[in-house]
mmCIF file of C-alpha atoms and ligand atoms in Angstrom:
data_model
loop_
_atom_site.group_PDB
_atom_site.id
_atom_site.type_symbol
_atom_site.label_atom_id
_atom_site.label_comp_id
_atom_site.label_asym_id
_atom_site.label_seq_id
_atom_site.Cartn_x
_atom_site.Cartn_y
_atom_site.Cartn_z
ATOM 1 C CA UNK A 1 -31.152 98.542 8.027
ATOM 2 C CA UNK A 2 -33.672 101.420 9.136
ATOM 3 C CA UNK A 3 -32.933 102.602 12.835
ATOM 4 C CA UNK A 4 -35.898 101.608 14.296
ATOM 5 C CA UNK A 5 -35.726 98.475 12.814
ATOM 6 C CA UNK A 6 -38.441 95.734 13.610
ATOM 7 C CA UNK A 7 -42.125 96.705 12.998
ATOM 8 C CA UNK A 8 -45.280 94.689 14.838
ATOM 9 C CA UNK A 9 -48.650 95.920 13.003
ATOM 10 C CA UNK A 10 -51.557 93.356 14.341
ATOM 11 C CA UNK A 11 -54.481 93.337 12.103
ATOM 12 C CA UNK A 12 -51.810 92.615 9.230
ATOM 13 C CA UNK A 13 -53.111 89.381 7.637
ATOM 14 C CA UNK A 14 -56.121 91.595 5.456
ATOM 15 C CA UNK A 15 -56.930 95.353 4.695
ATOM 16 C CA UNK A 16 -54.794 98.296 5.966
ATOM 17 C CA UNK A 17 -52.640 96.148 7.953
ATOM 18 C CA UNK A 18 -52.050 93.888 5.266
ATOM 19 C CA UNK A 19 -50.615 97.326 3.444
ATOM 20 C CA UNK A 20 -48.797 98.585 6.107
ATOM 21 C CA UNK A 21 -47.078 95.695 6.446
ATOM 22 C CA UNK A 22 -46.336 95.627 2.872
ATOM 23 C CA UNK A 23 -44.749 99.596 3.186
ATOM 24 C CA UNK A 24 -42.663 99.056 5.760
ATOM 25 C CA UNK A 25 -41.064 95.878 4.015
ATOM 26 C CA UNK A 26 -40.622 97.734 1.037
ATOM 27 C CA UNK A 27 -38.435 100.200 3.695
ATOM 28 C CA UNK A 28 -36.044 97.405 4.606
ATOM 29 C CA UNK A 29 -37.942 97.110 8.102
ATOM 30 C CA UNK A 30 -38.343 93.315 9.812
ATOM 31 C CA UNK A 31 -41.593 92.568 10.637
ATOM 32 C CA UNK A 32 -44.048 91.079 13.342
ATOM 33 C CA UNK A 33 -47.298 89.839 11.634
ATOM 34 C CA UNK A 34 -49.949 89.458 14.250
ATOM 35 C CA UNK A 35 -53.798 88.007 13.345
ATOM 36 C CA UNK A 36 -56.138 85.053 13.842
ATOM 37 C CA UNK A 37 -55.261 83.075 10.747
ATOM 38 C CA UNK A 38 -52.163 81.645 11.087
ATOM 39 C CA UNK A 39 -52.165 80.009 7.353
ATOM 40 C CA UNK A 40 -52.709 83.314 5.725
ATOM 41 C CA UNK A 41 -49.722 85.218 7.911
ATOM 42 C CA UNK A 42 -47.871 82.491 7.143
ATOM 43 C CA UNK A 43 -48.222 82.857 3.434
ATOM 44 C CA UNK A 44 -47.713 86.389 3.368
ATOM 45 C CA UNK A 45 -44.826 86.406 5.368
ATOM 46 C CA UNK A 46 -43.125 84.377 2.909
ATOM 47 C CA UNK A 47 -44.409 86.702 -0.132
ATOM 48 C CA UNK A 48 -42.719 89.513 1.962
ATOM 49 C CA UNK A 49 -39.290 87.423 2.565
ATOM 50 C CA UNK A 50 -38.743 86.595 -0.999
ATOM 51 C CA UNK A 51 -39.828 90.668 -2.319
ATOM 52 C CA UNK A 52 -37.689 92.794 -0.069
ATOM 53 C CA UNK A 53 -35.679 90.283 1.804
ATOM 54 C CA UNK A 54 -36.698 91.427 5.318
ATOM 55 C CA UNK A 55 -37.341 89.072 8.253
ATOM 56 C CA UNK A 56 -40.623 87.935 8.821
ATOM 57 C CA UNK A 57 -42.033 86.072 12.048
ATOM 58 C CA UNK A 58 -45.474 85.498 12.531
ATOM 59 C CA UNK A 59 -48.116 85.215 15.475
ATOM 60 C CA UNK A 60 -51.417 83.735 15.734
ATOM 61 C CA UNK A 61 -53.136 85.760 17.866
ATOM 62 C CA UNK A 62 -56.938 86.748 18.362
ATOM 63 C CA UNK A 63 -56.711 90.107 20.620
ATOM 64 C CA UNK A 64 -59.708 90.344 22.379
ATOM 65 C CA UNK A 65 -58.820 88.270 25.394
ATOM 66 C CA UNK A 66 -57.962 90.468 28.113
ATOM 67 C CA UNK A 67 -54.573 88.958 28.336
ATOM 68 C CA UNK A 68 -53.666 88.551 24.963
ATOM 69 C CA UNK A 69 -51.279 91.762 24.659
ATOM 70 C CA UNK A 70 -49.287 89.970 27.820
ATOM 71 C CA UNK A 71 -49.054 86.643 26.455
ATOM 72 C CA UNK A 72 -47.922 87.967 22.949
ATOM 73 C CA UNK A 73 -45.304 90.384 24.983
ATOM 74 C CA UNK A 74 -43.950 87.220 26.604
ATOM 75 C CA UNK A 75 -43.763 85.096 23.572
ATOM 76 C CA UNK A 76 -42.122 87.467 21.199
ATOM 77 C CA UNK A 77 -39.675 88.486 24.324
ATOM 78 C CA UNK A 78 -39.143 84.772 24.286
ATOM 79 C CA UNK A 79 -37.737 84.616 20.645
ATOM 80 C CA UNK A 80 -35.561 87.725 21.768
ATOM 81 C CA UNK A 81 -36.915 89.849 18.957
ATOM 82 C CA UNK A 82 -37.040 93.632 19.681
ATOM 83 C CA UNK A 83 -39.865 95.793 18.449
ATOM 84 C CA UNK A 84 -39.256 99.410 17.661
ATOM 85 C CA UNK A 85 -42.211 100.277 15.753
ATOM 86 C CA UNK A 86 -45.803 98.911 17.423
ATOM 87 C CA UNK A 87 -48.974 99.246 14.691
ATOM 88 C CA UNK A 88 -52.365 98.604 16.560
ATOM 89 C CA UNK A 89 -54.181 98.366 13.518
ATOM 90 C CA UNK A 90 -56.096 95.440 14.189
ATOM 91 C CA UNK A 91 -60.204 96.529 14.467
ATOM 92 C CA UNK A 92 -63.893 95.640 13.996
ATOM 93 C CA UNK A 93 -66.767 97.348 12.984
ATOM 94 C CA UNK A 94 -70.236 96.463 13.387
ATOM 95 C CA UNK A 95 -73.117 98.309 11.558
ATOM 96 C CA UNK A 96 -75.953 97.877 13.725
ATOM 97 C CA UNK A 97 -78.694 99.881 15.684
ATOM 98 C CA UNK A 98 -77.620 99.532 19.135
ATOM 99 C CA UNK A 99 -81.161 97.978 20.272
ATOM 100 C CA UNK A 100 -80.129 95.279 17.958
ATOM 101 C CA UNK A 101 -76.699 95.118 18.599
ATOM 102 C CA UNK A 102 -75.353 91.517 19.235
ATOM 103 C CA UNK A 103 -73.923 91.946 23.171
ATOM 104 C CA UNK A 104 -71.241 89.456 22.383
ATOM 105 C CA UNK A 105 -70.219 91.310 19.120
ATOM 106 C CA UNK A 106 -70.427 94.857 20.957
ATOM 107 C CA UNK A 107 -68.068 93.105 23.611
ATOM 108 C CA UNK A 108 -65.396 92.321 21.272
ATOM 109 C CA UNK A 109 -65.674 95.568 19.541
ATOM 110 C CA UNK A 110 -64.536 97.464 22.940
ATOM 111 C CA UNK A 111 -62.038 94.474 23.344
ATOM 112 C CA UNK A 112 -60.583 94.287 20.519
ATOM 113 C CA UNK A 113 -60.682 98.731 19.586
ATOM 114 C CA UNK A 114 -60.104 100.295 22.685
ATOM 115 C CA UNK A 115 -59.015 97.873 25.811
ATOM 116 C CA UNK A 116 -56.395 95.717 23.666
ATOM 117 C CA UNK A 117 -55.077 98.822 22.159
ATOM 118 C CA UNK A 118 -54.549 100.512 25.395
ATOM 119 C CA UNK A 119 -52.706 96.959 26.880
ATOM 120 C CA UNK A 120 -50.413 96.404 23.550
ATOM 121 C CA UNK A 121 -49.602 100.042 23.733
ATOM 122 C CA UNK A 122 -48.322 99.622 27.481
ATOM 123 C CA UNK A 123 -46.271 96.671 26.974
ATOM 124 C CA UNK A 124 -44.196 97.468 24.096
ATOM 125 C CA UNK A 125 -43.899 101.328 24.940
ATOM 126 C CA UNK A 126 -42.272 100.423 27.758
ATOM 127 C CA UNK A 127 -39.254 98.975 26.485
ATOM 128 C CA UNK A 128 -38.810 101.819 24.207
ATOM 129 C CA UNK A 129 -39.045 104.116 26.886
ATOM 130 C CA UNK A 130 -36.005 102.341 28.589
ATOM 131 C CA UNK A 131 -34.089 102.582 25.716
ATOM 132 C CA UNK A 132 -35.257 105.864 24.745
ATOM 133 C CA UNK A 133 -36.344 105.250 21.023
ATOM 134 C CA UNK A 134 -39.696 103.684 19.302
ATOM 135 C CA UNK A 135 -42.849 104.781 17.570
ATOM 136 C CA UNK A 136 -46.377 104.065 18.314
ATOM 137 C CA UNK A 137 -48.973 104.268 15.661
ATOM 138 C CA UNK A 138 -52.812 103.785 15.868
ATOM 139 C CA UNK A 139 -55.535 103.569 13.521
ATOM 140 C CA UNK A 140 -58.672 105.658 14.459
ATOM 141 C CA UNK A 141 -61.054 106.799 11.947
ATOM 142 C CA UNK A 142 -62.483 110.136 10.486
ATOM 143 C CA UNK A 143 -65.120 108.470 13.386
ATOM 144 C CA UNK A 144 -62.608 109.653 15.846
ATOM 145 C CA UNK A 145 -63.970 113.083 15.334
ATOM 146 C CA UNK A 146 -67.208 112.841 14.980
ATOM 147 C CA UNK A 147 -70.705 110.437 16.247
ATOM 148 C CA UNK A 148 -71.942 107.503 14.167
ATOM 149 C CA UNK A 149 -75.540 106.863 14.499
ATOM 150 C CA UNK A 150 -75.788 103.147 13.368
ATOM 151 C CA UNK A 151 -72.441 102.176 14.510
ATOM 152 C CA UNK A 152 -72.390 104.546 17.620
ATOM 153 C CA UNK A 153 -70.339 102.085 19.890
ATOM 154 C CA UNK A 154 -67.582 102.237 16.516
ATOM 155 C CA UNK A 155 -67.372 105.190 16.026
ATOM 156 C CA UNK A 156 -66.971 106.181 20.069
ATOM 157 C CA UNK A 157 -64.447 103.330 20.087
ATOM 158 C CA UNK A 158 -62.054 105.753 17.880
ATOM 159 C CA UNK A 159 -62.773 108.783 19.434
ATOM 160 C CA UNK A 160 -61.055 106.906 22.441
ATOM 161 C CA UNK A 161 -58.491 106.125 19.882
ATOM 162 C CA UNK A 162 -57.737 109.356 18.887
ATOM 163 C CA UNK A 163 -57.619 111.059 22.361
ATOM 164 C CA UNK A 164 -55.599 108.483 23.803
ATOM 165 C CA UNK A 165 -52.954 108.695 21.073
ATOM 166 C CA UNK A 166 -53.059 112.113 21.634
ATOM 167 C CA UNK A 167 -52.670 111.993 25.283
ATOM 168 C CA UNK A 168 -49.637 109.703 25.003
ATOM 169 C CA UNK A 169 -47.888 112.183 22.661
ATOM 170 C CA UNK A 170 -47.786 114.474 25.024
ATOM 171 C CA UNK A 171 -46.883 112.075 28.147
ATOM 172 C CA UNK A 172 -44.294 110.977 26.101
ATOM 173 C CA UNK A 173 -42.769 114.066 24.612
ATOM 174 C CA UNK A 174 -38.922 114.482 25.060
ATOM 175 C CA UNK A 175 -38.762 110.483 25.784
ATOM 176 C CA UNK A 176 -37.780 109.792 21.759
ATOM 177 C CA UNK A 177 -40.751 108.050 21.736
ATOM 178 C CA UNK A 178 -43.284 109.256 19.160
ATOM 179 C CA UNK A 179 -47.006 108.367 18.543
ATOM 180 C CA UNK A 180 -49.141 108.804 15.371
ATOM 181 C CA UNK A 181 -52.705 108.288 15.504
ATOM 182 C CA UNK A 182 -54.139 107.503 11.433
ATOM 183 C CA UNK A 183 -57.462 108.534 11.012
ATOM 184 C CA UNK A 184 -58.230 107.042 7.760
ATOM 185 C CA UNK A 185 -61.522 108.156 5.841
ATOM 186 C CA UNK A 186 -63.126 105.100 3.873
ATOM 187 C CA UNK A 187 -60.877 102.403 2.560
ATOM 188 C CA UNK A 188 -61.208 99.537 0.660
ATOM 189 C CA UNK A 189 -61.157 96.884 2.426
ATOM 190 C CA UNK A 190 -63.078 93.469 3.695
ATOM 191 C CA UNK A 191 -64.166 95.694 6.720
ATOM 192 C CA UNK A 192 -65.794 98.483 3.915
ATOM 193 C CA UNK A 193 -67.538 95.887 2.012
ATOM 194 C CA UNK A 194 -68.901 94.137 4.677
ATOM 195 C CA UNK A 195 -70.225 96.914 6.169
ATOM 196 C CA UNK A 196 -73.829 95.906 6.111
ATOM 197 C CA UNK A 197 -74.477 97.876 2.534
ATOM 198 C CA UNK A 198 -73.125 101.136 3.596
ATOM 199 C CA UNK A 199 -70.231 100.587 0.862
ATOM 200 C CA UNK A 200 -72.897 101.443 -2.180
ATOM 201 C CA UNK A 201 -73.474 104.699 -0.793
ATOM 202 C CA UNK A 202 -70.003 106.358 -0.997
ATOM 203 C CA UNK A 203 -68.764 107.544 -4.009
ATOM 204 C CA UNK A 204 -65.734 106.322 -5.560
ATOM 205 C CA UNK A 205 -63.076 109.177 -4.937
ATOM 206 C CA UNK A 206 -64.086 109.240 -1.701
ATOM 207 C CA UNK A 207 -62.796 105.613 -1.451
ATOM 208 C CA UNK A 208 -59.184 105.285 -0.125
ATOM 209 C CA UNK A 209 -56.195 102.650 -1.702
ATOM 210 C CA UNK A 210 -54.977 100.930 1.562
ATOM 211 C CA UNK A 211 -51.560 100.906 0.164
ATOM 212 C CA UNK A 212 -51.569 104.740 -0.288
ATOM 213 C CA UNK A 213 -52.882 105.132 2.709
ATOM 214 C CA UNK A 214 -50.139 103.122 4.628
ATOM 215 C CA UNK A 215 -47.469 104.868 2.773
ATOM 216 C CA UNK A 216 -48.613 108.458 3.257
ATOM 217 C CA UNK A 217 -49.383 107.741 7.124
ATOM 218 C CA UNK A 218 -45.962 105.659 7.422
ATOM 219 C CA UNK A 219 -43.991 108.889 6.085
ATOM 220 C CA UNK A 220 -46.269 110.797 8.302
ATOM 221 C CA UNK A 221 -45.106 108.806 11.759
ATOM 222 C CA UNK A 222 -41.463 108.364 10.711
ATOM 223 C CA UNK A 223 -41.409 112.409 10.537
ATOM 224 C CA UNK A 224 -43.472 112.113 14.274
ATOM 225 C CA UNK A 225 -46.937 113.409 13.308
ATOM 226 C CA UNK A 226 -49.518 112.897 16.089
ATOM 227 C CA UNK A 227 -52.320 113.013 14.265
ATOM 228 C CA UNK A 228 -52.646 111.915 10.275
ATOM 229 C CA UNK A 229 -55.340 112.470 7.782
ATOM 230 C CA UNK A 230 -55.631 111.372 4.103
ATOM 231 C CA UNK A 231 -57.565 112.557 1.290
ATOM 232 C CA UNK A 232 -58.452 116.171 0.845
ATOM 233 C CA UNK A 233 -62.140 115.072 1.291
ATOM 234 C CA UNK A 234 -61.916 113.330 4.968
ATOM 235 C CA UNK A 235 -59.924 116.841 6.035
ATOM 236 C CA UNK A 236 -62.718 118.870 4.995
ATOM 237 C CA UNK A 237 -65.521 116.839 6.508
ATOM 238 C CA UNK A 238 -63.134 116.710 9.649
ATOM 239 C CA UNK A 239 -62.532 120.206 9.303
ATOM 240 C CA UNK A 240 -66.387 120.963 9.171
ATOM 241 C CA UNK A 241 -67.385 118.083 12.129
ATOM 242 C CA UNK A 242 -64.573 120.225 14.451
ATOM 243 C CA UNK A 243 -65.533 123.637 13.278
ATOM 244 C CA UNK A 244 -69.390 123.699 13.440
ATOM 245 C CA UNK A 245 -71.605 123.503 16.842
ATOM 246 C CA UNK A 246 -72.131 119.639 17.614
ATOM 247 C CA UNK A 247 -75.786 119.836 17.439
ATOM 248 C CA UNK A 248 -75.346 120.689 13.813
ATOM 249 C CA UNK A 249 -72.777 118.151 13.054
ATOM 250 C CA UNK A 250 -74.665 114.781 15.507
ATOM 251 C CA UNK A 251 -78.429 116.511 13.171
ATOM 252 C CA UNK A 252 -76.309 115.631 9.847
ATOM 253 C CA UNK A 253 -74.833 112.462 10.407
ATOM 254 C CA UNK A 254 -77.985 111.224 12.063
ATOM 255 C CA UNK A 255 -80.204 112.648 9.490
ATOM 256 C CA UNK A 256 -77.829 110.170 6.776
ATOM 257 C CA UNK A 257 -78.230 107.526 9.124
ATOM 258 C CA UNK A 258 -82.108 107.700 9.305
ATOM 259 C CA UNK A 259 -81.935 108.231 4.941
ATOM 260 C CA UNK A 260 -79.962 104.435 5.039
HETATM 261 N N1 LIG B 301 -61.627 100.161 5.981
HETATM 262 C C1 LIG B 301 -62.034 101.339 6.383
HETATM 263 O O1 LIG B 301 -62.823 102.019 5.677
HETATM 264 C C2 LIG B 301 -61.512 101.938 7.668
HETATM 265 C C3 LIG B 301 -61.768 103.312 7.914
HETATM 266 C C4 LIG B 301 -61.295 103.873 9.086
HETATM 267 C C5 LIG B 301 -60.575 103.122 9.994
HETATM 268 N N2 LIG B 301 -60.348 101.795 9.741
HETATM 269 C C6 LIG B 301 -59.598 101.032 10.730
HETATM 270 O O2 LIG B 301 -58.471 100.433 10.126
HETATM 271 C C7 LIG B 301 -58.126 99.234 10.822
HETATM 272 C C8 LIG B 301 -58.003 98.099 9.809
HETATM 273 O O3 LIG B 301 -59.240 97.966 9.138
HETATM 274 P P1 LIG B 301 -59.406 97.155 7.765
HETATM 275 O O4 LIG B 301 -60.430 97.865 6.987
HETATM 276 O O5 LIG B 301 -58.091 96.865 7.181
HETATM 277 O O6 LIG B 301 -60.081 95.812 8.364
HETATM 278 P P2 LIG B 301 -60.139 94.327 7.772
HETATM 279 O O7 LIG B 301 -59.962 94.341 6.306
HETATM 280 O O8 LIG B 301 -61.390 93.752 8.351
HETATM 281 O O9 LIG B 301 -58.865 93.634 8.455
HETATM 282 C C9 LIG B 301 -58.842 93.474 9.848
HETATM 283 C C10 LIG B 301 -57.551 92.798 10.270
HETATM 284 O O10 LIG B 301 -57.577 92.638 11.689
HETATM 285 C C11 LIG B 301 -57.433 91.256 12.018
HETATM 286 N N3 LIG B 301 -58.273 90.978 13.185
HETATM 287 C C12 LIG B 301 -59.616 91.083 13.276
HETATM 288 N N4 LIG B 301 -60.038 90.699 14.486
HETATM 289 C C13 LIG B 301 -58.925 90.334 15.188
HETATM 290 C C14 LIG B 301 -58.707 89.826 16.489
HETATM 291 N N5 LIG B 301 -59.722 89.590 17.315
HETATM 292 N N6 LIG B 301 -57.447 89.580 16.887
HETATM 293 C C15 LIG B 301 -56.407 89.796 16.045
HETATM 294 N N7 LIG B 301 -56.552 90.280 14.790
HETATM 295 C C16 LIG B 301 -57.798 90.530 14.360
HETATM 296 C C17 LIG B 301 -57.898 90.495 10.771
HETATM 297 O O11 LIG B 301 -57.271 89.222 10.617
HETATM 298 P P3 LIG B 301 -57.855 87.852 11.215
HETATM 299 O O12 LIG B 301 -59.288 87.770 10.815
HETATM 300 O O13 LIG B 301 -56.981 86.788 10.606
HETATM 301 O O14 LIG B 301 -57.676 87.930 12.696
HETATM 302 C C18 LIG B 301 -57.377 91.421 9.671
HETATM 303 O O15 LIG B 301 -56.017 91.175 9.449
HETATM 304 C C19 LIG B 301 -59.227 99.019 11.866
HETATM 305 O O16 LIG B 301 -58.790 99.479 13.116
HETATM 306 C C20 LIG B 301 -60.367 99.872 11.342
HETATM 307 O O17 LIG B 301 -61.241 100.287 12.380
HETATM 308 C C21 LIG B 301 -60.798 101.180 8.590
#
């Protein structure tokens, strides 16, 4: 049994969480399974359970509620199960001028990215902290570092990712507690493809495996890197959108915004 034991990744029903998930079984963790659709946790879970023989338990959960992350604290505390390892994976993108933004939609987006990030993270770490072990890890985006004309409010929402993994690393330096923020570049995944036609225009190696992202990024938290990148390509461009001025790299990325 690994030492920090019992996993939660929300967002794990689909996608990148689906793959996490699927890594950290594979590493004799338990796991927490947290989405909206209960049947298809429920499934999975019992894939997981009969491959690699790890505990499962599974909650329903939509996360933009502002309480959500303290009702799902309470229930799991409930069932007495411990979590070492918190994922916030769970996200939404919306591809959208801003003008024409749905304000519902853009609502959830900050829910859902940023705020129910911030209130998971605060629960669980706290625990952790008492008992002096745990790991946090976040999904950003190559966004993180850089604007996205088109999806604007997106791409902000993991730049707020990124920095507050970042300035949790350091709060919580010398506690045993680490924190990993993932920026991955493009993946495949139901958020990609339904990404309002932006999938045609990316070329294929530039396109990520989720389950080779989730296994470089979980080696990369397990040996307490802050902040991971995959793919030679997305540390170039991040290299480039950190190096050069930012009126260069905002002119860029909105000039291949206006050419969609
Ligand atoms: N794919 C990419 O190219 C890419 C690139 C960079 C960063 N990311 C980030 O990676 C993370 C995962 O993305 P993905 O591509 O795997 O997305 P995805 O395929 O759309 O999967 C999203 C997961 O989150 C769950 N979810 C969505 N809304 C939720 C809510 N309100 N409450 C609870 N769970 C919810 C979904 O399950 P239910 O519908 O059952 O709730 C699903 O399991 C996100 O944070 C995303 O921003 C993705």
């Amino acid at each position: 049994m690994p030492k920090l034991n019992t996993v939660l990744i929300t967002g794990s029903s689909e996608g990148i969480g689906r793959s996490f998930a699927e890594i950290y079984a594979k590493n004799g963790h338990d796991l927490v399974l947290v989405a909206r659709n209960k049947a298809k946790l429920e499934e999975f879970a019992q894939e997981l359970k009969a491959k690699y023989g790890v505990n499962v338990e599974v909650f329903a959960a939509d996360l933009i509620p502002v309480d959500a992350a303290q009702k799902l604290f309470t229930a799991i505390a409930l069932k007495e199960i411990q979590i070492d390892i918190l994922v916030n994976n769970a996200g939404m993108m919306q591809v959208e001028k801003l003008s024409l933004s749905d304000p519902q939609q853009l609502n959830n987006l900050l829910q859902l990215n940023i705020q129910s990030l911030v209130n998971m993270t605060q629960q669980f770490v706290k625990p952790m902290l008492a008992r002096g072990q745990g790991k946090i890890v976040n999904v950003g985006s190559i966004a993180s570092f850089m604007p996205t004309p088109n999806f604007a409010a997106y791409g902000a929402s993991k730049a707020f990712v990124l920095s507050f993994s970042e300035g949790i690393a350091e709060e919580f330096r010398g506690t045993g507690v680490t924190v990993t923020c993932v920026c991955p570049g493009m993946t495949e995944t139901k958020m990609l493809s339904h990404a309002d036609g932006f999938e045609k225009f990316i070329p294929k190696f530039l396109k990520a495996d989720p389950m080779e992202l989730a296994a470089q990024a979980y080696k990369a938290s397990m040996k307490g890197d802050v902040v991971f990148l995959d793919k030679i390509a997305n540390k170039l461009l991040v290299q480039w959108a950190t190096h050069y001025p930012r009126w260069m790299v905002r002119g860029v990325n909105g000039l291949f915004a206006r050419f969609k």
